[in-house]
Amino acid sequence: MTSLPGPGIPATSPGETTLGDHVLGQLRRLGATVGLSEADTELYGQVLTDSLAGAAHRPLSLPPASPTFLSDDRSPVEFSLASASDAAPALRVLVEPGWAHSDTVESGRAGLAAIRAMGARWGFATDRLDALADLFFPAAPQGPLALWYALDLRAGGVPGVKVYLNPSASGPESAARTVREALRRLGYGEAFEQLPPAAGYPFLALDLGAWASPRVKVYVRHPSMSADDACALSRTSGATAADIRYFFHAAAGSLTPSERGGDDTPRLVRRPALTCHSFTEGDSAPSGFTLHIPVRDYVRDDEEALARATALLTRAGLDPTVLNRSLRALTRRTLADGVGLIAYLALVYERNRPPRLTAYLSSEAYRVRPPQEQYPRGGWKPAQRTRSVLDLGHQAVGHVSPHTAQKEVTWSPTASRS
């Protein structure tokens, strides 16, 4: 059943575009781009709009309903496209179901209700999530994030479901204790000691539903990261230093002199990099590692961001045309007229899988960020090519994948997920 406008949600005038209209149109076009059937796309679109409840009917002529940091323009929806040599490009969608609730308690309740409705629809249990409720949904939660979910949109109408939770719900000072206790309850008593030093823990994520090897993922924030710092975080991941170093410089570009440390080392001094460390059942060490670079803060415009993503995909032997078509499915604007459509680029390792490259794509329902003029047009060139796992394509399937260091949330307009 399609949700109707709820209390406080204005009715739209005839012909007025709503949030639901906007994101459903994007989802339909993206689904066609990656080869999802119309039936599957419509099902996933219905679940998305139902989870947003009355907020899906909110006119885009009104400002965003809450100061969510899920996206820079406060849209509660973000898409991503994951590319690897062993599979067709995979489309995901990230959603904040309680976006219209200014009260974090109510936002959390709305989020839990959405996940339980998905469990009933697709036949999965929520017991692992329920076991953490007191940690992540306290009586007086802090921060704007209560719960996000992501759908891995698969053929057949049954997605993979991920839930993102806020370790700082009881205060940033409690985040590390919350992560440690959550890992213990989930059966990973030694996992916390395997995480790298962190400036904070913005998210803990759970796989629910149809996953061959469900994971728990811990995100870590790394201010002022250099390429050397990034290489040091992949301890047991199977990632090579050459891969990480190339990815870091290709995604971050030629950092300006002001974006260097006291030792003149190029560092990400604007929005910080994030890493993600995943654990699967029976593992004491991480089974996956992801490095997230917030490309939108280190590039002039989306034309340049696409050039960087294209260079990375091409180096890995992957077809960049699907990403190009996906951007056209999201917006009609010229890529040089804004920045942030490509929000993050991520290098992903998982055990017994080839490396994966993921581009996180903004919905831009409310605003387009203007180009950043401090970065000259055409000033970026790919780093020198170095043969590595990323050059081997399908031959890399047997490599052992890494564990992730994740991102932390500081509650400010410039702290965005991914």
mmCIF file with all atom_site columns, N, CA, C and O in Angstrom, residues 9 15 68 86 100 121 132 150 153 155 182 202 239-240 318 322 335 369 411:
data_model
loop_
_atom_site.group_PDB
_atom_site.id
_atom_site.type_symbol
_atom_site.label_atom_id
_atom_site.label_alt_id
_atom_site.label_comp_id
_atom_site.label_asym_id
_atom_site.label_entity_id
_atom_site.label_seq_id
_atom_site.pdbx_PDB_ins_code
_atom_site.Cartn_x
_atom_site.Cartn_y
_atom_site.Cartn_z
_atom_site.occupancy
_atom_site.B_iso_or_equiv
_atom_site.pdbx_formal_charge
_atom_site.auth_seq_id
_atom_site.auth_comp_id
_atom_site.auth_asym_id
_atom_site.auth_atom_id
_atom_site.pdbx_PDB_model_num
ATOM 1  N N  . ILE A 1 9   ? 2.985  16.892  6.955   1.00 0.00 ? 9   ILE A N  1
ATOM 2  C CA . ILE A 1 9   ? 3.460  16.777  5.588   1.00 0.00 ? 9   ILE A CA 1
ATOM 3  C C  . ILE A 1 9   ? 2.482  17.495  4.681   1.00 0.00 ? 9   ILE A C  1
ATOM 4  O O  . ILE A 1 9   ? 1.340  17.066  4.530   1.00 0.00 ? 9   ILE A O  1
ATOM 5  N N  . GLY A 1 15  ? 0.876  18.725  -10.229 1.00 0.00 ? 15  GLY A N  1
ATOM 6  C CA . GLY A 1 15  ? 2.079  18.955  -11.015 1.00 0.00 ? 15  GLY A CA 1
ATOM 7  C C  . GLY A 1 15  ? 3.315  19.287  -10.212 1.00 0.00 ? 15  GLY A C  1
ATOM 8  O O  . GLY A 1 15  ? 4.396  19.442  -10.786 1.00 0.00 ? 15  GLY A O  1
ATOM 9  N N  . THR A 1 68  ? 19.917 16.102  7.966   1.00 0.00 ? 68  THR A N  1
ATOM 10 C CA . THR A 1 68  ? 20.642 14.844  7.814   1.00 0.00 ? 68  THR A CA 1
ATOM 11 C C  . THR A 1 68  ? 22.011 15.090  7.190   1.00 0.00 ? 68  THR A C  1
ATOM 12 O O  . THR A 1 68  ? 22.179 15.964  6.336   1.00 0.00 ? 68  THR A O  1
ATOM 13 N N  . ASP A 1 86  ? 34.365 -9.716  -11.393 1.00 0.00 ? 86  ASP A N  1
ATOM 14 C CA . ASP A 1 86  ? 33.673 -11.008 -11.348 1.00 0.00 ? 86  ASP A CA 1
ATOM 15 C C  . ASP A 1 86  ? 32.158 -10.872 -11.389 1.00 0.00 ? 86  ASP A C  1
ATOM 16 O O  . ASP A 1 86  ? 31.447 -11.857 -11.170 1.00 0.00 ? 86  ASP A O  1
ATOM 17 N N  . ALA A 1 100 ? 12.101 12.575  8.243   1.00 0.00 ? 100 ALA A N  1
ATOM 18 C CA . ALA A 1 100 ? 11.141 13.658  8.485   1.00 0.00 ? 100 ALA A CA 1
ATOM 19 C C  . ALA A 1 100 ? 10.916 13.934  9.961   1.00 0.00 ? 100 ALA A C  1
ATOM 20 O O  . ALA A 1 100 ? 10.232 14.898  10.306  1.00 0.00 ? 100 ALA A O  1
ATOM 21 N N  . ARG A 1 121 ? 8.582  -8.850  4.941   1.00 0.00 ? 121 ARG A N  1
ATOM 22 C CA . ARG A 1 121 ? 8.418  -8.996  3.486   1.00 0.00 ? 121 ARG A CA 1
ATOM 23 C C  . ARG A 1 121 ? 9.355  -10.059 2.927   1.00 0.00 ? 121 ARG A C  1
ATOM 24 O O  . ARG A 1 121 ? 8.959  -10.893 2.100   1.00 0.00 ? 121 ARG A O  1
ATOM 25 N N  . LEU A 1 132 ? 20.983 -5.299  20.084  1.00 0.00 ? 132 LEU A N  1
ATOM 26 C CA . LEU A 1 132 ? 21.796 -4.091  20.264  1.00 0.00 ? 132 LEU A CA 1
ATOM 27 C C  . LEU A 1 132 ? 20.960 -2.858  20.580  1.00 0.00 ? 132 LEU A C  1
ATOM 28 O O  . LEU A 1 132 ? 21.491 -1.750  20.674  1.00 0.00 ? 132 LEU A O  1
ATOM 29 N N  . ALA A 1 150 ? 20.592 0.295   3.843   1.00 0.00 ? 150 ALA A N  1
ATOM 30 C CA . ALA A 1 150 ? 20.994 0.225   2.439   1.00 0.00 ? 150 ALA A CA 1
ATOM 31 C C  . ALA A 1 150 ? 20.449 -1.061  1.844   1.00 0.00 ? 150 ALA A C  1
ATOM 32 O O  . ALA A 1 150 ? 20.422 -2.102  2.511   1.00 0.00 ? 150 ALA A O  1
ATOM 33 N N  . LEU A 1 153 ? 20.541 -3.921  -4.544  1.00 0.00 ? 153 LEU A N  1
ATOM 34 C CA . LEU A 1 153 ? 19.411 -4.193  -5.432  1.00 0.00 ? 153 LEU A CA 1
ATOM 35 C C  . LEU A 1 153 ? 19.758 -5.316  -6.412  1.00 0.00 ? 153 LEU A C  1
ATOM 36 O O  . LEU A 1 153 ? 20.522 -5.116  -7.359  1.00 0.00 ? 153 LEU A O  1
ATOM 37 N N  . ALA A 1 155 ? 18.631 -8.814  -8.889  1.00 0.00 ? 155 ALA A N  1
ATOM 38 C CA . ALA A 1 155 ? 17.577 -9.379  -9.730  1.00 0.00 ? 155 ALA A CA 1
ATOM 39 C C  . ALA A 1 155 ? 16.781 -10.400 -8.925  1.00 0.00 ? 155 ALA A C  1
ATOM 40 O O  . ALA A 1 155 ? 17.335 -11.124 -8.094  1.00 0.00 ? 155 ALA A O  1
ATOM 41 N N  . ALA A 1 182 ? 29.065 -4.000  21.327  1.00 0.00 ? 182 ALA A N  1
ATOM 42 C CA . ALA A 1 182 ? 28.262 -4.527  20.224  1.00 0.00 ? 182 ALA A CA 1
ATOM 43 C C  . ALA A 1 182 ? 28.967 -5.694  19.548  1.00 0.00 ? 182 ALA A C  1
ATOM 44 O O  . ALA A 1 182 ? 28.339 -6.727  19.251  1.00 0.00 ? 182 ALA A O  1
ATOM 45 N N  . PRO A 1 202 ? 31.997 6.426   13.444  1.00 0.00 ? 202 PRO A N  1
ATOM 46 C CA . PRO A 1 202 ? 30.721 7.007   13.035  1.00 0.00 ? 202 PRO A CA 1
ATOM 47 C C  . PRO A 1 202 ? 29.607 5.999   12.853  1.00 0.00 ? 202 PRO A C  1
ATOM 48 O O  . PRO A 1 202 ? 28.448 6.326   13.061  1.00 0.00 ? 202 PRO A O  1
ATOM 49 N N  . ALA A 1 239 ? 45.501 -6.328  0.602   1.00 0.00 ? 239 ALA A N  1
ATOM 50 C CA . ALA A 1 239 ? 45.667 -5.198  -0.300  1.00 0.00 ? 239 ALA A CA 1
ATOM 51 C C  . ALA A 1 239 ? 47.146 -4.863  -0.423  1.00 0.00 ? 239 ALA A C  1
ATOM 52 O O  . ALA A 1 239 ? 47.882 -4.929  0.549   1.00 0.00 ? 239 ALA A O  1
ATOM 53 N N  . THR A 1 240 ? 47.581 -4.509  -1.619  1.00 0.00 ? 240 THR A N  1
ATOM 54 C CA . THR A 1 240 ? 48.971 -4.138  -1.802  1.00 0.00 ? 240 THR A CA 1
ATOM 55 C C  . THR A 1 240 ? 49.138 -2.639  -1.599  1.00 0.00 ? 240 THR A C  1
ATOM 56 O O  . THR A 1 240 ? 48.227 -1.851  -1.871  1.00 0.00 ? 240 THR A O  1
ATOM 57 N N  . LEU A 1 318 ? 37.903 -2.418  -15.880 1.00 0.00 ? 318 LEU A N  1
ATOM 58 C CA . LEU A 1 318 ? 36.448 -2.349  -15.768 1.00 0.00 ? 318 LEU A CA 1
ATOM 59 C C  . LEU A 1 318 ? 35.888 -1.291  -16.715 1.00 0.00 ? 318 LEU A C  1
ATOM 60 O O  . LEU A 1 318 ? 36.550 -0.306  -17.016 1.00 0.00 ? 318 LEU A O  1
ATOM 61 N N  . VAL A 1 322 ? 29.153 2.439   -17.662 1.00 0.00 ? 322 VAL A N  1
ATOM 62 C CA . VAL A 1 322 ? 27.970 2.299   -16.802 1.00 0.00 ? 322 VAL A CA 1
ATOM 63 C C  . VAL A 1 322 ? 27.914 3.446   -15.798 1.00 0.00 ? 322 VAL A C  1
ATOM 64 O O  . VAL A 1 322 ? 26.842 4.003   -15.521 1.00 0.00 ? 322 VAL A O  1
ATOM 65 N N  . LEU A 1 335 ? 28.107 18.352  -15.996 1.00 0.00 ? 335 LEU A N  1
ATOM 66 C CA . LEU A 1 335 ? 28.940 17.930  -14.871 1.00 0.00 ? 335 LEU A CA 1
ATOM 67 C C  . LEU A 1 335 ? 29.886 19.037  -14.412 1.00 0.00 ? 335 LEU A C  1
ATOM 68 O O  . LEU A 1 335 ? 30.211 19.121  -13.224 1.00 0.00 ? 335 LEU A O  1
ATOM 69 N N  . ARG A 1 369 ? 25.958 21.781  -5.353  1.00 0.00 ? 369 ARG A N  1
ATOM 70 C CA . ARG A 1 369 ? 27.097 22.571  -4.884  1.00 0.00 ? 369 ARG A CA 1
ATOM 71 C C  . ARG A 1 369 ? 27.818 23.186  -6.071  1.00 0.00 ? 369 ARG A C  1
ATOM 72 O O  . ARG A 1 369 ? 28.067 22.511  -7.072  1.00 0.00 ? 369 ARG A O  1
ATOM 73 N N  . TRP A 1 411 ? 29.175 15.823  14.561  1.00 0.00 ? 411 TRP A N  1
ATOM 74 C CA . TRP A 1 411 ? 27.843 16.333  14.213  1.00 0.00 ? 411 TRP A CA 1
ATOM 75 C C  . TRP A 1 411 ? 27.954 17.756  13.708  1.00 0.00 ? 411 TRP A C  1
ATOM 76 O O  . TRP A 1 411 ? 27.775 18.721  14.431  1.00 0.00 ? 411 TRP A O  1
#
